[in-house]
Tab-separated table of C-alpha atoms in Angstrom:
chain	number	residue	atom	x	y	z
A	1	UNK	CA	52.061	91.039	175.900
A	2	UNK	CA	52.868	88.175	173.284
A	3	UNK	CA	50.354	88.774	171.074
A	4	UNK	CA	50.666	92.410	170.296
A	5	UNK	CA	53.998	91.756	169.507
A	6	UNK	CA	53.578	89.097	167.468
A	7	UNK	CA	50.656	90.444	165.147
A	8	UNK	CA	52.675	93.540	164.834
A	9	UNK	CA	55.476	91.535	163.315
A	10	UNK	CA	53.069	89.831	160.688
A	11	UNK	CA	51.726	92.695	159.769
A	12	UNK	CA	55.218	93.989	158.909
A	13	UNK	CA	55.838	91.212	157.040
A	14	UNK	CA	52.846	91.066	155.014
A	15	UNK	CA	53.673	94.934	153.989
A	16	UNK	CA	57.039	93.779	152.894
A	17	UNK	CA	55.814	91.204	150.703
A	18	UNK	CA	53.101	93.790	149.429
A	19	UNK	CA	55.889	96.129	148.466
A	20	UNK	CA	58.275	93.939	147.131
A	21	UNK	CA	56.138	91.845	145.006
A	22	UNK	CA	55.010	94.136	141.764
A	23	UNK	CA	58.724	95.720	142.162
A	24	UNK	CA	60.223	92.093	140.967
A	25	UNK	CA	57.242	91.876	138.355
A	26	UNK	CA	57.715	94.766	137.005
A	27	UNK	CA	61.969	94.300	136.433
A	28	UNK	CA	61.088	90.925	135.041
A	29	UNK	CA	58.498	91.590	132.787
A	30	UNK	CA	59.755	94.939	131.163
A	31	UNK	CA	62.972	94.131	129.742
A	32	UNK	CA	61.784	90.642	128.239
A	33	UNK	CA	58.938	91.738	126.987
A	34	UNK	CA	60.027	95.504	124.883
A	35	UNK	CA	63.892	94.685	124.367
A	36	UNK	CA	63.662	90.826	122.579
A	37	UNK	CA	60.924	91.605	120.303
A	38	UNK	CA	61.997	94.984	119.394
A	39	UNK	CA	65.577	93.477	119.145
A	40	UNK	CA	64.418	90.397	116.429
A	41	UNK	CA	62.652	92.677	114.206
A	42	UNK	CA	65.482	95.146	113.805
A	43	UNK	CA	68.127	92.599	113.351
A	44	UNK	CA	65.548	90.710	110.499
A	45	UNK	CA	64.682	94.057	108.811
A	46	UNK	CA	68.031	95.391	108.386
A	47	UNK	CA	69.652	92.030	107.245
A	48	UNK	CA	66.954	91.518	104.547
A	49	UNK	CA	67.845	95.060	103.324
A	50	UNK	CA	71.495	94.875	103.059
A	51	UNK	CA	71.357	91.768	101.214
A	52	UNK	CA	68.786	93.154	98.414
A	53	UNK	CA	71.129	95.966	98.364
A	54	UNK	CA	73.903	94.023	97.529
A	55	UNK	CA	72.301	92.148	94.613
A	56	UNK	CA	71.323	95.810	93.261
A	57	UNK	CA	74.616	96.829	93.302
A	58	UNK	CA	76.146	93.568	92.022
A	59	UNK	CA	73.707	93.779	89.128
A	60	UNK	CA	74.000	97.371	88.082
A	61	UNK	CA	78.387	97.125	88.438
A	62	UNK	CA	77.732	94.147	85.980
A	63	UNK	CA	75.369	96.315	83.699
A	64	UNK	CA	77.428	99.359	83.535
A	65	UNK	CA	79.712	99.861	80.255
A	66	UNK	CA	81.950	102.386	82.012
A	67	UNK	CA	83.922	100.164	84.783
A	68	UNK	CA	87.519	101.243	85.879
A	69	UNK	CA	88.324	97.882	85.199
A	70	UNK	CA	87.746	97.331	81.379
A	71	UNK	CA	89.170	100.872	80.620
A	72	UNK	CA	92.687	99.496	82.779
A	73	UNK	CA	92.140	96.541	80.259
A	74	UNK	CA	92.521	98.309	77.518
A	75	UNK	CA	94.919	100.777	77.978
A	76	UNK	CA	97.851	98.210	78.884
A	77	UNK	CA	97.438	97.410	75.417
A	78	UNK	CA	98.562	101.070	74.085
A	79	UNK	CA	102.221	101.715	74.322
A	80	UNK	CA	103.424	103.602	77.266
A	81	UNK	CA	106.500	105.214	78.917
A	82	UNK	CA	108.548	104.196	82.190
A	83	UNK	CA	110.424	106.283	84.311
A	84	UNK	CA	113.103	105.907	86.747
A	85	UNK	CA	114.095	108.559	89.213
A	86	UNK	CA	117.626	107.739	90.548
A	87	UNK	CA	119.763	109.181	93.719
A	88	UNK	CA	116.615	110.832	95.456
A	89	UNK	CA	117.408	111.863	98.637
A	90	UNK	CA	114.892	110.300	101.053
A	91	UNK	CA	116.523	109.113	104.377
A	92	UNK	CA	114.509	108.745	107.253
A	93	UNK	CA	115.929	109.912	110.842
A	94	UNK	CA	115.029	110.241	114.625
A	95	UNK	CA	114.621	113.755	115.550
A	96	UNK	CA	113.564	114.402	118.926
A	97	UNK	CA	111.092	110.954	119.592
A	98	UNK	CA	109.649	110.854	115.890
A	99	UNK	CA	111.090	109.441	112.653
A	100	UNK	CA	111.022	111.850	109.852
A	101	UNK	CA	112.083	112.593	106.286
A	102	UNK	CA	115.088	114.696	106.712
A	103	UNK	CA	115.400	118.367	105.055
A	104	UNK	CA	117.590	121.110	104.392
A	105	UNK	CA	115.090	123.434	105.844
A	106	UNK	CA	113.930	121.712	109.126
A	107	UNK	CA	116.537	119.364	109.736
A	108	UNK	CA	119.615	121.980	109.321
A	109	UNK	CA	121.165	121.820	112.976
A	110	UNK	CA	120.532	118.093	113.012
A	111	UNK	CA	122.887	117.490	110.342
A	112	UNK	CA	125.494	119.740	111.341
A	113	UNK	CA	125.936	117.812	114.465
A	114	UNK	CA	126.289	114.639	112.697
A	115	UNK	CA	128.755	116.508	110.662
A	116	UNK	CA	126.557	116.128	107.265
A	117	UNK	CA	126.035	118.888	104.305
A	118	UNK	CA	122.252	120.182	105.082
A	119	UNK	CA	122.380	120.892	101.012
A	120	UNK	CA	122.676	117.394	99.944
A	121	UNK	CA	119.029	116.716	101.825
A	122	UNK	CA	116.993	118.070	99.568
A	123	UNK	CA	113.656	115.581	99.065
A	124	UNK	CA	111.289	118.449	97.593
A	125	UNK	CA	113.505	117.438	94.645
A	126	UNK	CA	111.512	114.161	94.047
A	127	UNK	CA	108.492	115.377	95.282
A	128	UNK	CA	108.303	117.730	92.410
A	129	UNK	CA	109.412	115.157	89.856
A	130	UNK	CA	106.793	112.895	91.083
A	131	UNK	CA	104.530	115.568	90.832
A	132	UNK	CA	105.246	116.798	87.126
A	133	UNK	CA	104.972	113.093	86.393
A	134	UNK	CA	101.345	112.285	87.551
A	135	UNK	CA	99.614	115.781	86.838
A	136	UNK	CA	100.685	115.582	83.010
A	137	UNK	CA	98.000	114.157	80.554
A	138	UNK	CA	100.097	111.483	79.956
A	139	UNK	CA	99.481	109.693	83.056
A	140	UNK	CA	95.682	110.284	83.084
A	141	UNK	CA	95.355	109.144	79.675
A	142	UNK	CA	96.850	105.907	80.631
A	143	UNK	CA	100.663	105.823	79.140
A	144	UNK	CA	102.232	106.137	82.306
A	145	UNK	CA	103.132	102.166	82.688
A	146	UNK	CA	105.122	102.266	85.793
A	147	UNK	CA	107.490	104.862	87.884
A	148	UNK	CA	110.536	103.682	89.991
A	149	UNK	CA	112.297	105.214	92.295
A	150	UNK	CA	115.573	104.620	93.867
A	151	UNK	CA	117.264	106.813	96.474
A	152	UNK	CA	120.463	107.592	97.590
A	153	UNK	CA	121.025	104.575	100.114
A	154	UNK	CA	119.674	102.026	97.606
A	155	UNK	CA	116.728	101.584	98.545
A	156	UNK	CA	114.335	100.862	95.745
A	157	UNK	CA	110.661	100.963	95.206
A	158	UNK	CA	107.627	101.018	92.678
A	159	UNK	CA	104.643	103.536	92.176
A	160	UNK	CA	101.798	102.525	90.843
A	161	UNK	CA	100.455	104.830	87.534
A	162	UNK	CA	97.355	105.676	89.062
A	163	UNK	CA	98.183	106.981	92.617
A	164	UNK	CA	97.893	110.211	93.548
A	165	UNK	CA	101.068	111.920	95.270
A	166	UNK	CA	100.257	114.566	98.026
A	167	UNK	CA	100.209	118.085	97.566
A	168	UNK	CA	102.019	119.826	100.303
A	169	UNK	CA	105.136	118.485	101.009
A	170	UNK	CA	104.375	117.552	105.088
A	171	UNK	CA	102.311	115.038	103.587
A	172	UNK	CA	104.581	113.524	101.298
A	173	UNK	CA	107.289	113.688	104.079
A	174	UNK	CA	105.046	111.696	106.036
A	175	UNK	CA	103.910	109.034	103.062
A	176	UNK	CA	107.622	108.455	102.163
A	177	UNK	CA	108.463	108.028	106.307
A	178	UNK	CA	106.229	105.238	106.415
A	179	UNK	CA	107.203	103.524	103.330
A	180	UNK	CA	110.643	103.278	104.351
A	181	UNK	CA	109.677	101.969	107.924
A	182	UNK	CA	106.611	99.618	106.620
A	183	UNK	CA	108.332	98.906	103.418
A	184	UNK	CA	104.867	99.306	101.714
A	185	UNK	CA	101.659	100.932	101.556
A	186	UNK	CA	98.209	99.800	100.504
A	187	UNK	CA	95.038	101.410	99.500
A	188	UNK	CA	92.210	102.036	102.000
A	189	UNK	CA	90.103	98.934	102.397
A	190	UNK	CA	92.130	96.927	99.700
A	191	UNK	CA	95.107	94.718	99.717
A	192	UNK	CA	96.433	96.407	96.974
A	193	UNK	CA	100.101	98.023	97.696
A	194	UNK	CA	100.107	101.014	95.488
A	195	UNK	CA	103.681	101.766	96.944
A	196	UNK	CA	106.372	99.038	97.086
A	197	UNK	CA	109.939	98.740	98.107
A	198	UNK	CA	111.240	96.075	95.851
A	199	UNK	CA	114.806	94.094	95.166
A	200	UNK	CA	117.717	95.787	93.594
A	201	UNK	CA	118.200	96.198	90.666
A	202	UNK	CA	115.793	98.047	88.646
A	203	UNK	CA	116.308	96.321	85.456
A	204	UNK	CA	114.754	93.091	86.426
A	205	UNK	CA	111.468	94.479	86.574
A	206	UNK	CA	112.170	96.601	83.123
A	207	UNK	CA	110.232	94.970	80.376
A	208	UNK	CA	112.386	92.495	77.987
A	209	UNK	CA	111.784	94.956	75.174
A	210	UNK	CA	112.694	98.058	76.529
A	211	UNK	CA	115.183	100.691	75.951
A	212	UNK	CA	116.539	102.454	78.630
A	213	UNK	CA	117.277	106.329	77.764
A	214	UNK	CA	119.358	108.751	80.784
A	215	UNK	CA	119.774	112.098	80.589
A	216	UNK	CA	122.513	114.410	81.296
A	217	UNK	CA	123.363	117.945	81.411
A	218	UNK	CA	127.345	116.337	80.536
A	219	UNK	CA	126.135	114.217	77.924
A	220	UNK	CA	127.576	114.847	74.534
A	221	UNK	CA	124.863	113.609	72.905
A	222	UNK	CA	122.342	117.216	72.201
A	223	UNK	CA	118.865	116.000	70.724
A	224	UNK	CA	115.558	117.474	70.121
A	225	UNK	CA	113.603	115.659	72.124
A	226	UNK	CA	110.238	115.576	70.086
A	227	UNK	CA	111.793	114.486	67.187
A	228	UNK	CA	113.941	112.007	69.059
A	229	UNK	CA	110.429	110.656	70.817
A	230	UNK	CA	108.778	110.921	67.447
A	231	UNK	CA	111.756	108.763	65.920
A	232	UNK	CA	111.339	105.828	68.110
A	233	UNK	CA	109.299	103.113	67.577
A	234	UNK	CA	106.324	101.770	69.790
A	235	UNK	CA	107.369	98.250	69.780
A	236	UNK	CA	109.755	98.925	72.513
A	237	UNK	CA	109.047	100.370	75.540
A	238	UNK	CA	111.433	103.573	76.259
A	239	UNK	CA	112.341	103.652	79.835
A	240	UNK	CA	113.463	107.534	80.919
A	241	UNK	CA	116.102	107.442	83.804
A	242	UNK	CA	116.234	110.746	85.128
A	243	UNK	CA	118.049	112.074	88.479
A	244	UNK	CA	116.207	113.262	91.595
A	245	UNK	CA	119.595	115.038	93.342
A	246	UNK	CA	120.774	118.505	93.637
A	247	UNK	CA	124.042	117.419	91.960
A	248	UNK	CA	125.757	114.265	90.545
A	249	UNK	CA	125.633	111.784	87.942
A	250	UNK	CA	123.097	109.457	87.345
A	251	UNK	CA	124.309	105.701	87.115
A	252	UNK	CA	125.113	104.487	83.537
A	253	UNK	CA	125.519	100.515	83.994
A	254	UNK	CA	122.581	99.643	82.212
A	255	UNK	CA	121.410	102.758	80.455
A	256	UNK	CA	121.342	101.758	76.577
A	257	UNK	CA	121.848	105.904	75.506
A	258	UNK	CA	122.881	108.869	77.483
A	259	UNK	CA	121.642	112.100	75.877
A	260	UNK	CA	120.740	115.624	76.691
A	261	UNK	CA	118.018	117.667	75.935
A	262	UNK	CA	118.924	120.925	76.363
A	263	UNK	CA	122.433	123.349	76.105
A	264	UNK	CA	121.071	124.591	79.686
A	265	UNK	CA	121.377	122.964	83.233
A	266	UNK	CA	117.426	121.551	84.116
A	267	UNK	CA	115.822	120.527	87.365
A	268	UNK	CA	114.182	117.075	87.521
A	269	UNK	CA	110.427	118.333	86.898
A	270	UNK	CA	111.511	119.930	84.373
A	271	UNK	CA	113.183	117.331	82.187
A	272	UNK	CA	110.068	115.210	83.005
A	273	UNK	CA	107.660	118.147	81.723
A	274	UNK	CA	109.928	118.368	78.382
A	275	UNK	CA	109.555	114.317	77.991
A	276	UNK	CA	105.885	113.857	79.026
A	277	UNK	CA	104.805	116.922	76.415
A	278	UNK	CA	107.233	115.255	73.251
A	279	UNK	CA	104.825	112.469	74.480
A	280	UNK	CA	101.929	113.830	74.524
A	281	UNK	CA	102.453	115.173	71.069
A	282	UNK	CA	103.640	111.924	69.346
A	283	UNK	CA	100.472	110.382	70.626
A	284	UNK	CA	98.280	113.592	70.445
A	285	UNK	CA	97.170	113.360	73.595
A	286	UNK	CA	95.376	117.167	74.579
């Protein structure tokens, strides 16, 4: 009675070994033997293509006559135009669980309970300046030398000539939200900060040489602005202050002249127009 027993159980055995053996072969050898190799010559193949790529590209930027960066070079040297764009009303507030740029339009109940004038909130005023000021020739032909801006609380920061401002105005809500909570933005992939807040006030970052021109509805002062652009000279960099509010006075501390430019009341982008065309024609830019 032993024996059956026993050779039963050896047989079992022997199956088990039978049926477990070429399972374990076959997970050992599989993976080693595809993935590695498959794996090296991948990894070789692409990293020998991305670096002859790179010399490719390095030598054709070097070859090319047209680079963003010599034309930048050589337009600093023509003379150019600054503007500053005072009292803009950009305050940023908690509505609900968000921060936002506050508004006339959406932000109208908000201020009445904090007992504020919804008409004094009106940032589409800068947003249009800004716009009139970087759509004009003058900027893309490379006279726009730098824009301030400094808004109602005193905060102030820098533009950079060659940025481009948003279209619709949720978008430039949104841009000027996180500037004033990040206290700068930078371009995509670069270090560069193409929007700045900087230190108060404006005039130490005014060139030595400049003259600093506001304008004024009250001003006594009536000129034609084409010849008065015409008139001045290029060896001193005019610097337009012009105000981004819905009503007020712009400051006149350091403003060298206070004149007006027309017998009407104008809006912002429509001072800036008037001064980027007299420009535009002095240096016959079409």
């Amino acid at each position: 009675m032993v024996r059956p027993y026993g050779v039963k159980g050896r047989k079992l055995k022997k199956r088990k070994v039978e049926e477990t053996a070429p399972v374990e072969e076959v997970e050992e050898e599989s993976p080693s033997d595809d993935g590695e190799a498959v794996g090296v010559e991948e990894e070789t193949g692409n990293g020998a293509e991305i670096a002859d790529n790179k010399k490719r590209v390095d030598e054709t930027v070097n070859q090319m006559p047209g680079i963003p960066i010599t034309a930048s070079v050589d337009k600093t040297t023509l003379p150019g135009v600054i503007f500053v764009l005072e009292k803009a009303c950009l305050e940023v507030g908690k509505v609900g669980k968000n921060f936002q740029i506050l508004n006339s339009d959406d932000h109208a109940n908000y201020l009445k309970k904090q007992h504020r004038n919804p008409a004094d909130y009106r940032p589409d005023i800068i947003h249009q300046a800004l716009l009139a000021i970087f759509d004009s020739p003058l900027a893309k032909a490379g006279r726009l030398q730098a824009v301030y801006v400094k808004t109602e609380k005193g905060v102030l920061f820098e533009i950079k000539p060659y940025v481009r401002i948003p279209r619709t105005f949720k978008r430039f809500c949104g841009l000027m939200s996180q500037l004033l909570q990040k206290l700068s933005i930078t371009a995509v992939g670069k270090r560069e900060k193409l929007l700045n807040v900087i230190k108060n006030p404006v005039t130490r970052h005014l060139p030595v040489n400049s003259r600093k021109i506001g304008l004024s509805y009250s001003s006594e002062k009536l000129v034609n602005l084409c010849d008065f652009v015409a008139a001045a000279s290029d060896d001193a960099t005019l610097v337009f202050v012009v105000g981004a509010m819905a009503h007020g006075v712009i400051d006149k501390e350091y403003i060298d002249d206070f004149i007006s430019i027309s017998e009407y009341p104008l809006s912002a982008a429509c001072c800036l127009n008037r001064i980027c065309g007299a420009f535009e024609q002095k240096w016959k830019i079409t």
